[in-house]
mmCIF file of C-alpha atoms and ligand atoms in Angstrom:
data_model
loop_
_atom_site.group_PDB
_atom_site.id
_atom_site.type_symbol
_atom_site.label_atom_id
_atom_site.label_comp_id
_atom_site.label_asym_id
_atom_site.label_seq_id
_atom_site.Cartn_x
_atom_site.Cartn_y
_atom_site.Cartn_z
ATOM 1 C CA MET A 20 0.072 -0.119 0.116
ATOM 2 C CA LYS A 21 1.607 3.349 -0.983
ATOM 3 C CA ILE A 22 1.623 6.493 0.732
ATOM 4 C CA LYS A 23 -0.016 9.207 -0.807
ATOM 5 C CA ARG A 24 2.009 12.261 -0.277
ATOM 6 C CA ARG A 25 0.903 15.869 0.282
ATOM 7 C CA LYS A 26 0.925 17.675 -3.306
ATOM 8 C CA THR A 27 3.979 20.794 -2.574
ATOM 9 C CA LYS A 28 5.888 23.246 -4.598
ATOM 10 C CA LYS A 29 8.899 21.395 -5.991
ATOM 11 C CA ILE A 30 12.333 23.503 -4.811
ATOM 12 C CA ARG A 31 15.494 22.427 -6.466
ATOM 13 C CA VAL A 32 18.557 22.362 -3.514
ATOM 14 C CA GLY A 33 21.828 21.661 -5.483
ATOM 15 C CA ASP A 34 21.755 18.855 -8.057
ATOM 16 C CA ILE A 35 18.321 17.773 -6.428
ATOM 17 C CA PHE A 36 14.920 18.568 -4.901
ATOM 18 C CA ILE A 37 12.909 19.021 -2.284
ATOM 19 C CA GLY A 38 9.185 18.523 -2.657
ATOM 20 C CA GLY A 39 6.691 18.168 -5.641
ATOM 21 C CA GLU A 40 7.436 14.456 -6.995
ATOM 22 C CA ALA A 41 10.929 14.438 -5.276
ATOM 23 C CA PRO A 42 11.893 11.091 -3.493
ATOM 24 C CA VAL A 43 12.561 12.694 0.995
ATOM 25 C CA THR A 44 16.146 12.751 1.198
ATOM 26 C CA VAL A 45 17.316 12.480 4.326
ATOM 27 C CA GLN A 46 19.439 15.060 6.053
ATOM 28 C CA THR A 47 21.934 15.311 8.593
ATOM 29 C CA MET A 48 24.518 18.454 10.125
ATOM 30 C CA VAL A 49 28.120 18.862 10.368
ATOM 31 C CA LYS A 50 29.517 18.096 13.919
ATOM 32 C CA VAL A 51 33.284 18.640 13.696
ATOM 33 C CA ASP A 52 34.827 22.392 14.004
ATOM 34 C CA ALA A 53 34.056 24.668 11.086
ATOM 35 C CA HIS A 54 36.692 26.178 11.224
ATOM 36 C CA ASP A 55 38.709 23.026 10.033
ATOM 37 C CA ILE A 56 38.434 22.617 6.746
ATOM 38 C CA LYS A 57 40.167 18.792 6.478
ATOM 39 C CA ALA A 58 37.476 17.584 8.889
ATOM 40 C CA VAL A 59 34.515 18.888 7.840
ATOM 41 C CA VAL A 60 35.321 17.529 4.644
ATOM 42 C CA LYS A 61 36.142 14.588 5.853
ATOM 43 C CA GLN A 62 32.969 14.281 7.452
ATOM 44 C CA ILE A 63 30.705 15.244 4.682
ATOM 45 C CA LYS A 64 32.888 12.255 2.592
ATOM 46 C CA GLU A 65 31.564 10.283 5.961
ATOM 47 C CA GLN A 66 27.811 11.466 5.523
ATOM 48 C CA GLU A 67 28.114 10.777 1.607
ATOM 49 C CA GLU A 68 29.557 7.564 1.637
ATOM 50 C CA ALA A 69 25.350 6.457 4.781
ATOM 51 C CA GLY A 70 24.103 7.447 1.861
ATOM 52 C CA GLY A 71 23.092 10.922 3.216
ATOM 53 C CA ASP A 72 21.261 13.403 1.004
ATOM 54 C CA ILE A 73 21.942 16.971 2.230
ATOM 55 C CA THR A 74 23.985 18.607 4.817
ATOM 56 C CA ARG A 75 24.025 21.269 6.928
ATOM 57 C CA MET A 76 27.134 23.284 8.799
ATOM 58 C CA ASN A 77 25.838 26.354 11.361
ATOM 59 C CA VAL A 78 28.958 29.036 11.594
ATOM 60 C CA LEU A 79 29.771 31.104 13.844
ATOM 61 C CA ASP A 80 32.056 33.414 12.469
ATOM 62 C CA MET A 81 32.471 35.151 8.837
ATOM 63 C CA GLU A 82 35.640 33.412 9.131
ATOM 64 C CA SER A 83 34.228 30.069 8.668
ATOM 65 C CA VAL A 84 31.252 31.257 6.105
ATOM 66 C CA LYS A 85 34.706 31.568 4.270
ATOM 67 C CA ASN A 86 35.259 28.606 3.866
ATOM 68 C CA PHE A 87 32.011 27.391 2.316
ATOM 69 C CA GLY A 88 33.817 27.806 -0.699
ATOM 70 C CA ALA A 89 36.643 25.513 0.048
ATOM 71 C CA ILE A 90 34.450 22.964 1.753
ATOM 72 C CA LYS A 91 31.912 22.912 -0.805
ATOM 73 C CA LYS A 92 34.133 21.728 -4.233
ATOM 74 C CA GLN A 93 35.346 19.102 -2.162
ATOM 75 C CA ILE A 94 31.567 17.903 -1.353
ATOM 76 C CA LYS A 95 29.404 16.133 -3.728
ATOM 77 C CA ILE A 96 25.786 16.321 -1.375
ATOM 78 C CA PRO A 97 24.713 19.724 -1.844
ATOM 79 C CA ILE A 98 25.369 22.032 0.944
ATOM 80 C CA VAL A 99 23.004 24.552 3.643
ATOM 81 C CA ALA A 100 24.246 27.540 5.575
ATOM 82 C CA ASP A 101 22.654 27.395 8.699
ATOM 83 C CA ILE A 102 22.478 31.831 9.896
ATOM 84 C CA HIS A 103 21.906 32.887 12.316
ATOM 85 C CA PHE A 104 20.795 36.746 12.475
ATOM 86 C CA ASN A 105 23.071 37.810 10.536
ATOM 87 C CA TYR A 106 22.659 39.226 7.012
ATOM 88 C CA LYS A 107 26.094 39.947 5.506
ATOM 89 C CA TRP A 108 27.066 35.966 7.053
ATOM 90 C CA ALA A 109 24.264 35.082 4.763
ATOM 91 C CA ILE A 110 25.205 37.156 1.812
ATOM 92 C CA GLU A 111 28.632 36.029 2.035
ATOM 93 C CA ALA A 112 28.080 32.039 2.058
ATOM 94 C CA VAL A 113 25.836 32.220 -1.036
ATOM 95 C CA LYS A 114 28.820 33.901 -2.883
ATOM 96 C CA GLN A 115 30.775 30.796 -1.448
ATOM 97 C CA GLY A 116 28.308 28.710 -3.685
ATOM 98 C CA VAL A 117 26.641 27.131 -0.886
ATOM 99 C CA ASP A 118 23.182 25.248 -1.806
ATOM 100 C CA LYS A 119 20.556 26.556 0.887
ATOM 101 C CA LEU A 120 20.128 28.850 3.462
ATOM 102 C CA ARG A 121 18.345 28.331 6.580
ATOM 103 C CA ILE A 122 17.770 31.050 7.759
ATOM 104 C CA ASN A 123 14.828 32.901 9.627
ATOM 105 C CA PRO A 124 13.988 36.484 7.870
ATOM 106 C CA GLY A 125 12.118 37.983 11.142
ATOM 107 C CA ASN A 126 15.322 37.357 12.631
ATOM 108 C CA ILE A 127 17.643 39.234 10.247
ATOM 109 C CA GLY A 128 17.216 42.742 11.576
ATOM 110 C CA SER A 129 15.490 45.016 8.852
ATOM 111 C CA VAL A 130 13.117 44.241 4.935
ATOM 112 C CA ASP A 131 16.128 45.910 3.724
ATOM 113 C CA ARG A 132 18.801 42.973 5.588
ATOM 114 C CA VAL A 133 16.383 40.204 3.920
ATOM 115 C CA LYS A 134 15.772 42.199 0.515
ATOM 116 C CA ALA A 135 19.985 42.420 0.466
ATOM 117 C CA ILE A 136 19.756 38.546 1.614
ATOM 118 C CA VAL A 137 16.850 36.898 -1.829
ATOM 119 C CA LYS A 138 18.659 39.508 -3.479
ATOM 120 C CA VAL A 139 21.833 36.920 -4.248
ATOM 121 C CA CYS A 140 19.368 34.153 -4.322
ATOM 122 C CA LYS A 141 17.512 34.881 -6.607
ATOM 123 C CA GLU A 142 20.960 35.627 -8.546
ATOM 124 C CA ARG A 143 22.226 32.088 -7.560
ATOM 125 C CA ARG A 144 18.764 30.151 -7.025
ATOM 126 C CA VAL A 145 19.727 29.335 -3.537
ATOM 127 C CA PRO A 146 16.118 28.570 -1.335
ATOM 128 C CA ILE A 147 16.242 29.600 1.922
ATOM 129 C CA ARG A 148 14.589 27.336 4.499
ATOM 130 C CA ILE A 149 12.175 28.735 7.118
ATOM 131 C CA GLY A 150 13.471 27.030 10.274
ATOM 132 C CA VAL A 151 10.579 27.680 13.071
ATOM 133 C CA ASN A 152 11.795 25.985 16.525
ATOM 134 C CA ALA A 153 8.798 25.642 19.953
ATOM 135 C CA GLY A 154 11.955 26.968 22.097
ATOM 136 C CA SER A 155 12.098 30.161 20.235
ATOM 137 C CA LEU A 156 9.141 31.126 19.896
ATOM 138 C CA GLU A 157 8.559 35.004 18.901
ATOM 139 C CA LYS A 158 7.483 36.484 23.008
ATOM 140 C CA ASP A 159 4.151 38.111 21.749
ATOM 141 C CA LEU A 160 2.823 34.652 19.651
ATOM 142 C CA LEU A 161 3.552 32.711 22.997
ATOM 143 C CA GLU A 162 2.289 35.084 24.999
ATOM 144 C CA LYS A 163 -1.556 35.459 22.514
ATOM 145 C CA HIS A 164 -1.030 31.672 22.238
ATOM 146 C CA GLY A 165 -1.400 31.142 26.411
ATOM 147 C CA GLY A 166 2.408 31.067 28.020
ATOM 148 C CA HIS A 167 3.722 28.210 25.696
ATOM 149 C CA PRO A 168 4.264 27.014 22.184
ATOM 150 C CA THR A 169 1.764 25.733 20.221
ATOM 151 C CA ALA A 170 1.098 24.296 16.513
ATOM 152 C CA GLU A 171 -1.198 27.412 16.425
ATOM 153 C CA GLY A 172 2.024 29.257 17.223
ATOM 154 C CA LEU A 173 4.149 27.912 15.577
ATOM 155 C CA VAL A 174 2.504 27.703 12.782
ATOM 156 C CA GLU A 175 2.058 31.555 12.579
ATOM 157 C CA SER A 176 5.409 32.172 13.191
ATOM 158 C CA ALA A 177 6.241 30.541 10.263
ATOM 159 C CA SER A 178 3.584 32.169 8.272
ATOM 160 C CA ARG A 179 5.073 35.627 9.914
ATOM 161 C CA HIS A 180 8.873 35.037 8.120
ATOM 162 C CA ILE A 181 7.219 33.128 5.072
ATOM 163 C CA LYS A 182 4.995 36.608 4.078
ATOM 164 C CA ILE A 183 8.758 38.145 4.666
ATOM 165 C CA LEU A 184 10.145 36.616 1.378
ATOM 166 C CA GLU A 185 6.902 36.611 -0.388
ATOM 167 C CA ASP A 186 6.480 40.274 0.115
ATOM 168 C CA LEU A 187 9.807 40.262 -1.861
ATOM 169 C CA ASP A 188 8.678 38.090 -4.923
ATOM 170 C CA PHE A 189 10.595 34.953 -3.212
ATOM 171 C CA ASP A 190 9.069 31.690 -2.760
ATOM 172 C CA GLN A 191 11.799 29.373 -3.055
ATOM 173 C CA THR A 192 11.354 28.103 0.180
ATOM 174 C CA VAL A 193 11.505 24.968 2.458
ATOM 175 C CA VAL A 194 9.297 25.141 5.947
ATOM 176 C CA SER A 195 10.364 23.045 9.199
ATOM 177 C CA ILE A 196 8.008 22.868 12.551
ATOM 178 C CA LYS A 197 10.234 21.947 14.996
ATOM 179 C CA SER A 198 9.789 20.600 18.751
ATOM 180 C CA SER A 199 11.934 18.312 20.951
ATOM 181 C CA ASP A 200 7.974 17.241 21.822
ATOM 182 C CA VAL A 201 6.590 14.922 19.138
ATOM 183 C CA ARG A 202 2.681 15.595 19.456
ATOM 184 C CA LEU A 203 2.717 19.583 19.330
ATOM 185 C CA MET A 204 5.274 19.035 16.687
ATOM 186 C CA MET A 205 3.263 16.817 14.788
ATOM 187 C CA ALA A 206 0.364 19.068 15.113
ATOM 188 C CA GLY A 207 2.487 22.364 13.949
ATOM 189 C CA TYR A 208 3.475 20.676 10.105
ATOM 190 C CA ARG A 209 -0.486 18.946 10.171
ATOM 191 C CA LEU A 210 -1.544 22.314 10.197
ATOM 192 C CA PHE A 211 1.146 24.116 8.136
ATOM 193 C CA SER A 212 0.382 21.189 5.663
ATOM 194 C CA LYS A 213 -3.343 22.558 5.523
ATOM 195 C CA LYS A 214 -2.711 26.252 5.205
ATOM 196 C CA TYR A 215 0.355 26.010 2.374
ATOM 197 C CA ASP A 216 1.685 24.230 -0.413
ATOM 198 C CA TYR A 217 5.309 25.005 0.342
ATOM 199 C CA PRO A 218 7.417 21.493 1.165
ATOM 200 C CA VAL A 219 8.322 20.531 4.885
ATOM 201 C CA HIS A 220 11.780 19.542 6.766
ATOM 202 C CA LEU A 221 10.762 17.340 9.163
ATOM 203 C CA GLY A 222 12.605 16.961 12.579
ATOM 204 C CA VAL A 223 11.697 16.469 16.437
ATOM 205 C CA THR A 224 14.198 19.127 17.611
ATOM 206 C CA GLU A 225 16.987 18.222 20.544
ATOM 207 C CA SER A 226 15.123 13.979 20.595
ATOM 208 C CA GLY A 227 18.361 13.000 22.731
ATOM 209 C CA PRO A 228 20.889 9.841 22.616
ATOM 210 C CA PRO A 229 20.583 7.797 19.794
ATOM 211 C CA ARG A 230 17.920 5.125 21.824
ATOM 212 C CA LYS A 231 15.248 8.439 22.348
ATOM 213 C CA GLY A 232 15.894 10.263 19.613
ATOM 214 C CA THR A 233 15.088 7.324 17.093
ATOM 215 C CA VAL A 234 12.357 6.570 19.106
ATOM 216 C CA LYS A 235 10.824 10.081 19.168
ATOM 217 C CA SER A 236 11.717 10.322 15.211
ATOM 218 C CA SER A 237 10.237 7.198 14.590
ATOM 219 C CA ILE A 238 7.349 8.656 16.089
ATOM 220 C CA GLY A 239 7.162 12.379 15.205
ATOM 221 C CA ILE A 240 8.630 11.997 11.291
ATOM 222 C CA GLY A 241 7.484 8.428 10.503
ATOM 223 C CA GLY A 242 3.716 9.603 11.843
ATOM 224 C CA LEU A 243 3.571 12.279 9.590
ATOM 225 C CA LEU A 244 5.369 10.706 7.142
ATOM 226 C CA GLU A 245 2.701 8.475 6.649
ATOM 227 C CA GLU A 246 0.380 10.961 6.431
ATOM 228 C CA GLY A 247 1.238 12.133 3.234
ATOM 229 C CA ILE A 248 3.304 14.846 5.168
ATOM 230 C CA GLY A 249 6.762 15.378 4.757
ATOM 231 C CA ASP A 250 9.232 15.865 1.800
ATOM 232 C CA THR A 251 13.060 15.897 3.587
ATOM 233 C CA ILE A 252 13.565 14.808 7.254
ATOM 234 C CA ARG A 253 16.539 15.547 9.560
ATOM 235 C CA VAL A 254 16.698 12.646 12.949
ATOM 236 C CA SER A 255 18.298 15.008 14.977
ATOM 237 C CA LEU A 256 20.833 12.971 17.070
ATOM 238 C CA ALA A 257 22.818 13.467 20.562
ATOM 239 C CA GLY A 258 25.312 10.914 18.387
ATOM 240 C CA GLY A 259 27.241 10.722 14.966
ATOM 241 C CA SER A 260 25.643 12.186 11.866
ATOM 242 C CA ARG A 261 25.874 8.714 9.716
ATOM 243 C CA GLU A 262 23.381 7.554 13.062
ATOM 244 C CA GLU A 263 21.072 10.466 12.280
ATOM 245 C CA ILE A 264 21.241 9.321 8.432
ATOM 246 C CA ARG A 265 20.889 5.884 8.995
ATOM 247 C CA VAL A 266 18.053 6.063 10.875
ATOM 248 C CA GLY A 267 16.569 8.438 8.888
ATOM 249 C CA ARG A 268 16.981 6.362 5.851
ATOM 250 C CA GLU A 269 15.401 2.956 7.920
ATOM 251 C CA ILE A 270 12.575 5.649 8.539
ATOM 252 C CA LEU A 271 11.940 5.928 4.730
ATOM 253 C CA LYS A 272 12.390 2.717 4.253
ATOM 254 C CA SER A 273 10.008 1.059 6.572
ATOM 255 C CA LEU A 274 7.139 2.483 4.957
ATOM 256 C CA GLY A 275 8.121 2.472 1.488
ATOM 257 C CA LEU A 276 9.530 5.576 0.911
ATOM 258 C CA MET A 277 13.319 4.001 -0.118
ATOM 259 C CA LYS A 278 14.053 1.650 -2.155
ATOM 260 C CA GLY A 279 17.224 -0.604 -0.422
ATOM 261 C CA PRO A 280 18.222 -3.466 1.392
ATOM 262 C CA VAL A 281 16.158 -4.237 3.852
ATOM 263 C CA LEU A 282 16.856 -7.047 6.838
ATOM 264 C CA ILE A 283 14.260 -8.838 8.978
ATOM 265 C CA ALA A 284 15.528 -10.572 12.820
ATOM 266 C CA CYS A 285 13.309 -12.307 15.140
ATOM 267 C CA PRO A 286 13.122 -11.257 18.292
ATOM 268 C CA THR A 287 14.914 -15.082 19.669
ATOM 269 C CA CYS A 288 13.416 -16.686 22.131
ATOM 270 C CA SER A 289 13.869 -19.734 24.007
ATOM 271 C CA ARG A 290 14.057 -21.766 20.361
ATOM 272 C CA THR A 291 17.211 -20.223 19.863
ATOM 273 C CA GLN A 292 19.761 -22.599 20.388
ATOM 274 C CA PHE A 293 22.977 -20.911 18.405
ATOM 275 C CA GLU A 294 24.995 -17.301 19.106
ATOM 276 C CA MET A 295 22.372 -15.385 16.764
ATOM 277 C CA ILE A 296 22.678 -11.612 18.157
ATOM 278 C CA PRO A 297 26.265 -11.527 16.410
ATOM 279 C CA LEU A 298 25.459 -13.286 13.911
ATOM 280 C CA VAL A 299 22.891 -10.569 12.827
ATOM 281 C CA LYS A 300 25.551 -7.613 13.580
ATOM 282 C CA ARG A 301 27.361 -9.539 10.826
ATOM 283 C CA VAL A 302 24.632 -9.874 8.378
ATOM 284 C CA GLU A 303 23.343 -6.217 9.274
ATOM 285 C CA LYS A 304 27.045 -4.802 8.303
ATOM 286 C CA TYR A 305 26.704 -6.367 5.350
ATOM 287 C CA VAL A 306 23.361 -6.005 4.306
ATOM 288 C CA ASP A 307 23.598 -2.158 4.436
ATOM 289 C CA LYS A 308 26.336 -1.610 2.285
ATOM 290 C CA LEU A 309 24.074 -3.184 -0.713
ATOM 291 C CA ASP A 310 22.980 -0.700 -3.630
ATOM 292 C CA ALA A 311 20.098 -3.359 -4.135
ATOM 293 C CA GLU A 312 16.725 -3.852 -3.271
ATOM 294 C CA ILE A 313 16.737 -7.293 -1.261
ATOM 295 C CA LYS A 314 14.394 -8.240 1.488
ATOM 296 C CA VAL A 315 17.283 -10.480 4.192
ATOM 297 C CA ALA A 316 15.814 -12.534 7.201
ATOM 298 C CA VAL A 317 17.876 -13.859 9.999
ATOM 299 C CA MET A 318 15.559 -15.701 12.394
ATOM 300 C CA GLY A 319 16.443 -18.297 15.586
ATOM 301 C CA CYS A 320 14.936 -21.233 14.679
ATOM 302 C CA VAL A 321 14.844 -24.256 11.570
ATOM 303 C CA VAL A 322 10.766 -24.933 12.690
ATOM 304 C CA ASN A 323 9.020 -21.391 12.526
ATOM 305 C CA GLY A 324 12.192 -19.338 10.943
ATOM 306 C CA PRO A 325 11.862 -19.361 7.285
ATOM 307 C CA GLY A 326 7.805 -19.376 7.331
ATOM 308 C CA GLU A 327 7.883 -16.292 9.760
ATOM 309 C CA ALA A 328 10.384 -14.658 7.462
ATOM 310 C CA ARG A 329 8.198 -15.561 4.262
ATOM 311 C CA GLU A 330 8.702 -12.299 2.832
ATOM 312 C CA ALA A 331 12.146 -11.816 2.539
ATOM 313 C CA ASP A 332 14.420 -12.777 -0.534
ATOM 314 C CA VAL A 333 16.680 -14.892 1.194
ATOM 315 C CA GLY A 334 17.313 -16.045 4.937
ATOM 316 C CA ILE A 335 19.387 -17.890 7.476
ATOM 317 C CA ALA A 336 17.514 -20.211 10.214
ATOM 318 C CA GLY A 337 20.083 -20.946 12.844
ATOM 319 C CA GLY A 338 19.569 -24.316 14.975
ATOM 320 C CA ARG A 339 22.198 -25.904 17.365
ATOM 321 C CA GLY A 340 25.284 -26.384 15.361
ATOM 322 C CA ALA A 341 23.855 -25.815 12.204
ATOM 323 C CA GLY A 342 21.312 -24.311 10.567
ATOM 324 C CA ALA A 343 19.477 -23.745 7.226
ATOM 325 C CA LEU A 344 19.855 -21.331 4.363
ATOM 326 C CA PHE A 345 16.321 -20.279 3.261
ATOM 327 C CA VAL A 346 14.705 -18.457 -0.156
ATOM 328 C CA LYS A 347 11.272 -17.006 -0.255
ATOM 329 C CA GLY A 348 10.168 -19.217 3.147
ATOM 330 C CA LYS A 349 11.608 -22.482 1.330
ATOM 331 C CA VAL A 350 14.515 -24.212 2.744
ATOM 332 C CA ILE A 351 17.423 -24.733 0.300
ATOM 333 C CA LYS A 352 20.149 -26.813 1.881
ATOM 334 C CA PRO A 353 21.954 -27.251 5.450
ATOM 335 C CA VAL A 354 24.395 -25.149 6.794
ATOM 336 C CA LYS A 355 27.134 -25.333 9.519
ATOM 337 C CA GLU A 356 26.470 -22.839 11.929
ATOM 338 C CA GLU A 357 30.237 -21.544 11.531
ATOM 339 C CA ASN A 358 29.531 -21.262 7.653
ATOM 340 C CA MET A 359 26.002 -19.457 8.223
ATOM 341 C CA PHE A 360 27.024 -15.553 7.680
ATOM 342 C CA GLU A 361 29.691 -16.960 3.792
ATOM 343 C CA GLU A 362 26.672 -19.826 3.095
ATOM 344 C CA LEU A 363 23.586 -16.354 3.569
ATOM 345 C CA VAL A 364 26.627 -13.941 1.908
ATOM 346 C CA LYS A 365 26.732 -15.842 -1.266
ATOM 347 C CA MET A 366 23.040 -16.255 -1.593
ATOM 348 C CA ILE A 367 22.794 -12.547 -0.885
ATOM 349 C CA ASP A 368 25.334 -11.936 -3.756
ATOM 350 C CA LYS A 369 23.937 -14.275 -6.358
ATOM 351 C CA ILE A 370 20.305 -12.836 -5.875
ATOM 352 C CA VAL A 371 21.333 -9.443 -6.427
ATOM 353 C CA GLU A 372 23.895 -10.093 -9.564
ATOM 354 C CA GLU A 373 20.652 -11.962 -11.278
ATOM 355 C CA ARG A 374 18.308 -8.870 -10.638
ATOM 356 C CA ARG A 375 20.937 -6.706 -12.002
ATOM 357 C CA LYS A 376 21.082 -8.418 -15.327
ATOM 358 C CA LYS A 377 17.060 -9.051 -15.805
HETATM 359 FE FE1 SF4 B 26 11.583 -17.701 18.642
HETATM 360 FE FE2 SF4 B 26 11.906 -19.290 15.966
HETATM 361 FE FE3 SF4 B 26 10.700 -17.401 16.166
HETATM 362 FE FE4 SF4 B 26 12.185 -16.657 16.885
HETATM 363 S S1 SF4 B 26 11.641 -17.480 14.800
HETATM 364 S S2 SF4 B 26 10.817 -15.704 18.031
HETATM 365 S S3 SF4 B 26 13.633 -18.468 18.052
HETATM 366 S S4 SF4 B 26 9.807 -19.347 17.415
#
């Protein structure tokens, strides 16, 4: 059952698109010092390898803004400059060749300053993301909406920023409405999506360390995507950027919004008679690197495993000292425990190769 995605405006970011019919993209951020070009490039290359579609970098001074040009030359994925308050940095970042700006026009100081930013963005076809955050909602909006952030308040804030850009005849805009409160963030995006057709960047902000953050993001981001809302996503974790990408991609794959390898593994139970978890970890590492659509299963027993993982293309089910290799739920051959990984990988490669030839 395919998700019916909300129709949004198509915005170009470098050589990819956000919104319209474009596939949902996965974003992350640079988490090393923006002054250290070598470290930034190294990290972005790792993000590219992990499957990140877009990266973003925060800047603290003009010196690091001026690094965007050198960084841009050494990376493949689009880079976004995240800038608060300083319009000169925003203009310089665009001149350095960034693919998108993340700024809030209402925080830039004056319409003339925003005008100057919009002028260079138009000239260089650079879009802008407006990022509304529950933690920094304008004081008057907080007061108006009962003293705390609400979906209505968040959307009203987004509307203000949008209006500033629209008055300057600029509509290459992506919007995010983030909160660390999952339900508030969901309500904000839902309300926004009823009013506007600008594409949205989904995220649960400050979602926490990997386990907590993965759960919150899966509910918030995944729930909205399932409703058809969301054009690009970022899983914010107090952890590495590659982990953010991995979780983001898994959310998309779980919803059928991204093609790629899928690993099924049973939770194990008292029937399991071999060391299954280390095997799952090895298989996961292997499968994650595949650029192919294949469902692989690792199951804890031969009795139920092949049947329970019927929808997998290929799988291994273990037993005491030995197991069975199965394809589409049917056992193909017995396998010794020490050969399980190699036999499974051989069969995975065979299936991938056959599909490639077709
Ligand atoms: Fe238990 Fe077998 Fe099911 Fe795994 S596949 S949970 S070992 S019954």
